[in-house]
Coordinates of C-alpha atoms in Angstrom, one line a residue:
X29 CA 0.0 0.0 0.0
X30 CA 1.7 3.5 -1.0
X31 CA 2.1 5.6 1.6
X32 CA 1.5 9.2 0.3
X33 CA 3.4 12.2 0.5
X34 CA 0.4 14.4 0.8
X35 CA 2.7 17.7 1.3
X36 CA 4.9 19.2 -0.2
X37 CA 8.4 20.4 2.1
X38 CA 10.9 22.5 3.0
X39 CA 11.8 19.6 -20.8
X40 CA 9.6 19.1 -23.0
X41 CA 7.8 21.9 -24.3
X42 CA 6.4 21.8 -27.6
X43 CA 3.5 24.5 -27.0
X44 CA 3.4 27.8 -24.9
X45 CA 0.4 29.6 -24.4
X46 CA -0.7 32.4 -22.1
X47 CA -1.4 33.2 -18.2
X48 CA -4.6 30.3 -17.6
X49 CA -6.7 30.5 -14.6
X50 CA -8.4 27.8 -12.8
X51 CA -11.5 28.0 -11.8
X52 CA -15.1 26.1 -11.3
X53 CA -15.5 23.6 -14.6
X54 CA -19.1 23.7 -16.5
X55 CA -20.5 20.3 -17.7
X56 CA -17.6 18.3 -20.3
X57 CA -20.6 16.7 -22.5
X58 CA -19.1 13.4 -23.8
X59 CA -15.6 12.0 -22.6
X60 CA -13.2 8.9 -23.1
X61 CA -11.5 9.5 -19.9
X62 CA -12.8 10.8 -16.4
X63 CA -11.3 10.3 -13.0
X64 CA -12.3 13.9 -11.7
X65 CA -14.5 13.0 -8.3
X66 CA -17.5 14.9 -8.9
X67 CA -18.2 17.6 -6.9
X68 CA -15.1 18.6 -6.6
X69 CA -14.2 18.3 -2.5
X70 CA -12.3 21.0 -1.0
X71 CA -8.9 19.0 -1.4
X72 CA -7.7 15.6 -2.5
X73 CA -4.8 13.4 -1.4
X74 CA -1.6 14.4 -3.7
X75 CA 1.4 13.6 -4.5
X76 CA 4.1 16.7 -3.7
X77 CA 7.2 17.3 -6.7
X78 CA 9.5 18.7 -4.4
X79 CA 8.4 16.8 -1.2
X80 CA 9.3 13.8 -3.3
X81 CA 12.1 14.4 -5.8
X82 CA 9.7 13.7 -8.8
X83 CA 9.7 15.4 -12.1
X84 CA 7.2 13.8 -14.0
X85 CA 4.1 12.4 -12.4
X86 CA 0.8 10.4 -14.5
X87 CA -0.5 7.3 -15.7
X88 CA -1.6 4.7 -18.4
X89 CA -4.8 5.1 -19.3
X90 CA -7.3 3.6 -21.6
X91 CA -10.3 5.9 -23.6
X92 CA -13.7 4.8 -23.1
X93 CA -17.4 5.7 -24.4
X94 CA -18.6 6.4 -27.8
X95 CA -16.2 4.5 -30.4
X96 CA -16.4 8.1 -31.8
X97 CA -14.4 10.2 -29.1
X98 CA -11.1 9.6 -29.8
X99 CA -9.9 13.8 -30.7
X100 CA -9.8 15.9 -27.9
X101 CA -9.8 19.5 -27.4
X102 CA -8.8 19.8 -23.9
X103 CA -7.2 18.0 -20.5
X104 CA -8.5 19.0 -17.0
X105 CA -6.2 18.4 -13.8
X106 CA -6.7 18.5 -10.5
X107 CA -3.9 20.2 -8.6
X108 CA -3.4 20.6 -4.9
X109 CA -1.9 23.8 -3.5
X110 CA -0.7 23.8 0.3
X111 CA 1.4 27.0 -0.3
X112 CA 0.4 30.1 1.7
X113 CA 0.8 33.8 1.1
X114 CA 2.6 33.8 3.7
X115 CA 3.5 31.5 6.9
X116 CA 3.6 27.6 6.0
X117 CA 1.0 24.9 6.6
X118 CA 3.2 23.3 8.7
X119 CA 4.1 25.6 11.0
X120 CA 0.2 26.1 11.3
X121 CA 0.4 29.9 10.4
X122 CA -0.8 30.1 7.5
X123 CA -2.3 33.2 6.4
X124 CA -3.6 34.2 2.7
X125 CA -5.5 37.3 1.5
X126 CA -8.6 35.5 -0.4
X127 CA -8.0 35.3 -3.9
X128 CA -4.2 35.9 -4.0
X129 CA -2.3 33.7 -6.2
X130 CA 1.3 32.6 -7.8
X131 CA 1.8 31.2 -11.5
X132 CA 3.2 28.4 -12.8
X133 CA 4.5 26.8 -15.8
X134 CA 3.1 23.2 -15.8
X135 CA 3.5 20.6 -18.8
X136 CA 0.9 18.2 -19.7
X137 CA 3.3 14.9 -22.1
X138 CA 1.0 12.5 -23.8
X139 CA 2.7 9.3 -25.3
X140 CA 1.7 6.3 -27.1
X141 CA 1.3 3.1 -24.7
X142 CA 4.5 1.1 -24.0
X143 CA 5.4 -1.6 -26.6
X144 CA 4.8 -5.1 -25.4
X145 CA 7.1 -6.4 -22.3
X146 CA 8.5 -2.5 -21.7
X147 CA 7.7 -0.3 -19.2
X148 CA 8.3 3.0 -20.2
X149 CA 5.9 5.5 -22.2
X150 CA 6.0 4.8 -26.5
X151 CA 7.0 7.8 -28.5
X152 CA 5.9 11.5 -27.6
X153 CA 2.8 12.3 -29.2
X154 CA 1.8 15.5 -28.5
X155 CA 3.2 18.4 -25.5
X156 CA 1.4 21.7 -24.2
X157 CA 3.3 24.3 -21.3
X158 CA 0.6 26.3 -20.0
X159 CA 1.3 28.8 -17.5
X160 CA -1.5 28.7 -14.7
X161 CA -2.5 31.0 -12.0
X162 CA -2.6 28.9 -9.0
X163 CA -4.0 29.9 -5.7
X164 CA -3.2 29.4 -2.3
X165 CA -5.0 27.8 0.1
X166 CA -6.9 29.8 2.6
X167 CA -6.0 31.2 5.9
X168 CA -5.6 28.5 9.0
X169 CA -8.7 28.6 11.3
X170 CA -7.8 28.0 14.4
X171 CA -11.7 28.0 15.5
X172 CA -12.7 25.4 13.6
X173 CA -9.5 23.2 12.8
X174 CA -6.9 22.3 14.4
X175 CA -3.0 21.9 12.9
X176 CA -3.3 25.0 10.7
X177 CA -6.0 23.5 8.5
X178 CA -8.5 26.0 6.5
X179 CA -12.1 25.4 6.9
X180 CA -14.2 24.3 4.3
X181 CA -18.1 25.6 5.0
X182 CA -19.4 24.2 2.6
X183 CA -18.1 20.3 3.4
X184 CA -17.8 21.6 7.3
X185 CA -14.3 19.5 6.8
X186 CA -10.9 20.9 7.8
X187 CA -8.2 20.5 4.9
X188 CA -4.3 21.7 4.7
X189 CA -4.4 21.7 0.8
X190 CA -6.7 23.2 -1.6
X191 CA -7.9 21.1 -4.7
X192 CA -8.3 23.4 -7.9
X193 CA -8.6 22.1 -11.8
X194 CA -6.1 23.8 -14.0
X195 CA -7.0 23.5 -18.3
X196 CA -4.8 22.3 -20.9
X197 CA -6.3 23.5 -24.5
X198 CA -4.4 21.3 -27.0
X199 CA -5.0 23.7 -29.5
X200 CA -7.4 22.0 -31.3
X201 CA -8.7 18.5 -31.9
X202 CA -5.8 15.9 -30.8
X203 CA -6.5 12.6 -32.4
X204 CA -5.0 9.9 -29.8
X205 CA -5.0 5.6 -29.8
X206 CA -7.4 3.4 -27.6
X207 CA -4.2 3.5 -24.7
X208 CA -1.5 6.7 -24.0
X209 CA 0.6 7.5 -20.9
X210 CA 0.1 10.8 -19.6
X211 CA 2.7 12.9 -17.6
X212 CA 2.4 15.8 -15.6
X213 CA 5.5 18.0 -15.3
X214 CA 6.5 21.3 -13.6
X215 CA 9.3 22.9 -11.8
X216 CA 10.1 23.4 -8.1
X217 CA 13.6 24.6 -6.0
X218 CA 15.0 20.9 -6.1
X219 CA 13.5 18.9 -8.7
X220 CA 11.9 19.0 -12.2
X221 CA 13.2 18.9 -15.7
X222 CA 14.7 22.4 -14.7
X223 CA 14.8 23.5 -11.2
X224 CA 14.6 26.7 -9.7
X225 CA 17.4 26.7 -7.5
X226 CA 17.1 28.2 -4.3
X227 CA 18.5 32.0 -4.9
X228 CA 14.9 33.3 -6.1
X229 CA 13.2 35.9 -4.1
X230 CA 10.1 32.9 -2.6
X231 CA 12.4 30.8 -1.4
X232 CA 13.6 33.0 1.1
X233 CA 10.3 34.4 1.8
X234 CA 7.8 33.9 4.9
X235 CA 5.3 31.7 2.6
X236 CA 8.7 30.1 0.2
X237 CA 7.6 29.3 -3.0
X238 CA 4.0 28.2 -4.0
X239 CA 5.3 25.4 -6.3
X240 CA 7.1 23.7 -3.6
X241 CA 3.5 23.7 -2.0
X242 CA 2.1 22.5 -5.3
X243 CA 1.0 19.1 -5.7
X244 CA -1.1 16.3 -8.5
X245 CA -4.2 15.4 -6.7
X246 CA -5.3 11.7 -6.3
X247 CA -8.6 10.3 -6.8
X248 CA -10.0 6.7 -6.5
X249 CA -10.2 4.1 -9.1
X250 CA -12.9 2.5 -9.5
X251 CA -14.7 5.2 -7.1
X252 CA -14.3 8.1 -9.0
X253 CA -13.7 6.4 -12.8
X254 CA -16.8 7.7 -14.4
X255 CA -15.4 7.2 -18.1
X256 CA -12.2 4.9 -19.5
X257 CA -10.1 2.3 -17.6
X258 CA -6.7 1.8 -16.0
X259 CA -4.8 -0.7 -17.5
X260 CA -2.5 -1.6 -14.5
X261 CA -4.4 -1.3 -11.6
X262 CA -2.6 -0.4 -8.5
X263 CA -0.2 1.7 -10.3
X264 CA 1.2 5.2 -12.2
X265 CA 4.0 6.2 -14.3
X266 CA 6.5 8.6 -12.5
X267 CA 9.6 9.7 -13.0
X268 CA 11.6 10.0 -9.9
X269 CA 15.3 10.3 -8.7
X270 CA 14.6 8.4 -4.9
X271 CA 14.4 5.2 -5.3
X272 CA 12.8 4.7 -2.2
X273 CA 9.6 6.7 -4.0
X274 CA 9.4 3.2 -6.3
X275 CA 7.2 0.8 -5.3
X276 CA 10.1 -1.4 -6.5
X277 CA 12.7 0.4 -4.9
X278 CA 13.9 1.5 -8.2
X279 CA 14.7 -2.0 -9.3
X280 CA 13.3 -1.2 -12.9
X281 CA 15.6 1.9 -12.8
X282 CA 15.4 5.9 -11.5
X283 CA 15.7 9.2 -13.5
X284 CA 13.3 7.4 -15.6
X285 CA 9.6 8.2 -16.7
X286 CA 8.6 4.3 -16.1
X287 CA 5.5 2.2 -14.8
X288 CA 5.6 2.3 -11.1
X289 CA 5.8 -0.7 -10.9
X290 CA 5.5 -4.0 -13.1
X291 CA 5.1 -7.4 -12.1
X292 CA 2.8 -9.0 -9.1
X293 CA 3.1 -7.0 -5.5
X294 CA 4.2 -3.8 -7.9
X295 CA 1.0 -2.1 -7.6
X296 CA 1.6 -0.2 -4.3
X297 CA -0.6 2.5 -5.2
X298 CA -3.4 0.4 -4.3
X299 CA -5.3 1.3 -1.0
X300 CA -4.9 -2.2 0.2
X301 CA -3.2 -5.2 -1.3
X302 CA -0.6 -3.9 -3.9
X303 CA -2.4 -4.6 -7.6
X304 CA -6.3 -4.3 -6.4
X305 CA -9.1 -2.3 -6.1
X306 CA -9.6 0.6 -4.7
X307 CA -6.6 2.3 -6.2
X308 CA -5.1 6.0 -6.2
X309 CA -4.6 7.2 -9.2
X310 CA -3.9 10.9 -10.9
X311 CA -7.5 13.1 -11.1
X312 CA -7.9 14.2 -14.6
X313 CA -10.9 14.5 -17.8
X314 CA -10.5 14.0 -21.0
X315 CA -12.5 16.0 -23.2
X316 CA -13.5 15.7 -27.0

């Protein structure tokens, strides 16, 4: 069973487009692929970049519905952001001005499907950098949580991250195969395709950086799978530089976008025995 990183502590880029906000999403009409719970809860679980040393995060995923939908327009994510405008969520001070926000560059990589008895992504079949305006989570509220938590009125549930859906536009209709790999990829002080570094004016800020904070939501397969499959249940692709982040312990290799992790027992992201049901895996939507 993977035990998540839910925080996050202390390339390729074929396509760049403009400053993207996130926001509430209206109905997608038909999809081949939806993990997106539904409605959207105050926060997720998540897995954190720099909490992690990850650069690439995302999954093997197969389209369902009409035999029809198989070009698509757009990609919704589900982020989670645990950075505050200033103070951290772990040192439960936390305090944001409501609406205030950083940006990031974020990278959505679709590939074809491995080729038989491999387990790394086929060949690149499309990439779109989208800078997004993410926001930080609210203020702590010490009356009604505890641990620096903000408090969610209308789920009357305490969270330390705030789940938000950031928009790729693919710039048109992207035909893709039955089966791609997915990755998410972005930058934070340590890790990425291209770090930061740690001489940029966040880091040494009272709220550091909101990417270190910035994290891919989770959701549940099969409770949240609304449209399309996972291939390999129990499991995501991830490139990461720990091995101890593998559910193999890198024995099928680090520094590598890969399946985490093939053969029996290497489904770890599974919420009880490794390769079964329920399973964690990225929240994202599809749409034609």
């Amino acid at each position: 069973m993977r035990r998540l990183r839910l925080a996050a502590i202390p390339a390729l880029v074929l396509l760049t487009v403009g400053l993207t906000p996130v926001g509430a999403l209206a109905d997608p009409g038909p999809r081949g692929y939806d993990s997106i719970p539904q409605p959207l809860p105050g926060n997720l679980p998540s897995w954190g970049f720099e909490a992690t040393s990850t650069n690439e995060f995302g999954n093997q995923i197969n389209f369902g519905g009409p035999a029809e939908v198989d070009h698509f327009s757009s990609v919704v994510v589900t982020m989670s952001s645990w950075g505050c405008e200033t103070g951290r969520w772990y040192t439960f001070n936390c305090s944001t001005t409501p609406g205030s926000s950083f940006t990031e560059p974020i990278t959505l990589n679709l590939y074809n499907p491995p080729a038989p008895g491999t387990f790394v992504p086929g060949s690149l079949i499309a990439s779109v950098t989208q800078t997004f305006s993410i926001p930080f989570r609210p203020s702590a509220d010490p009356v009604n949580c505890t641990l620096g938590r903000w408090f969610d009125q209308g789920s009357k549930t305490c969270f330390n991250g705030l789940a938000n859906n950031i928009t790729f536009d693919l710039g048109g209709k992207v035909k893709l195969p039955e089966s791609i790999v997915f990755g998410i990829a972005y930058n934070t002080s340590s890790w990425g395709y291209q770090p930061y570094g740690y001489q940029t004016p966040c880091f040494t800020s009272s709220g550091g950086c909101g990417y270190d904070s910035l994290n891919v939501a989770l959701s549940t397969d099969p409770t949240d799978l609304r449209a399309g499959s996972d291939p390999n249940t129990g499991t995501v692709f991830q490139f990461n530089h720990n091995p101890g982040f593998y559910c193999d312990l890198g024995a099928h290799g680090v520094d590598v976008f890969r399946l985490d992790s093939p053969g029996p027992g290497g489904g770890c992201w599974s919420q009880g025995a490794p390769n079964t049901l329920p399973a964690y895996i990225p929240s994202v939507r599809f749409k034609g």
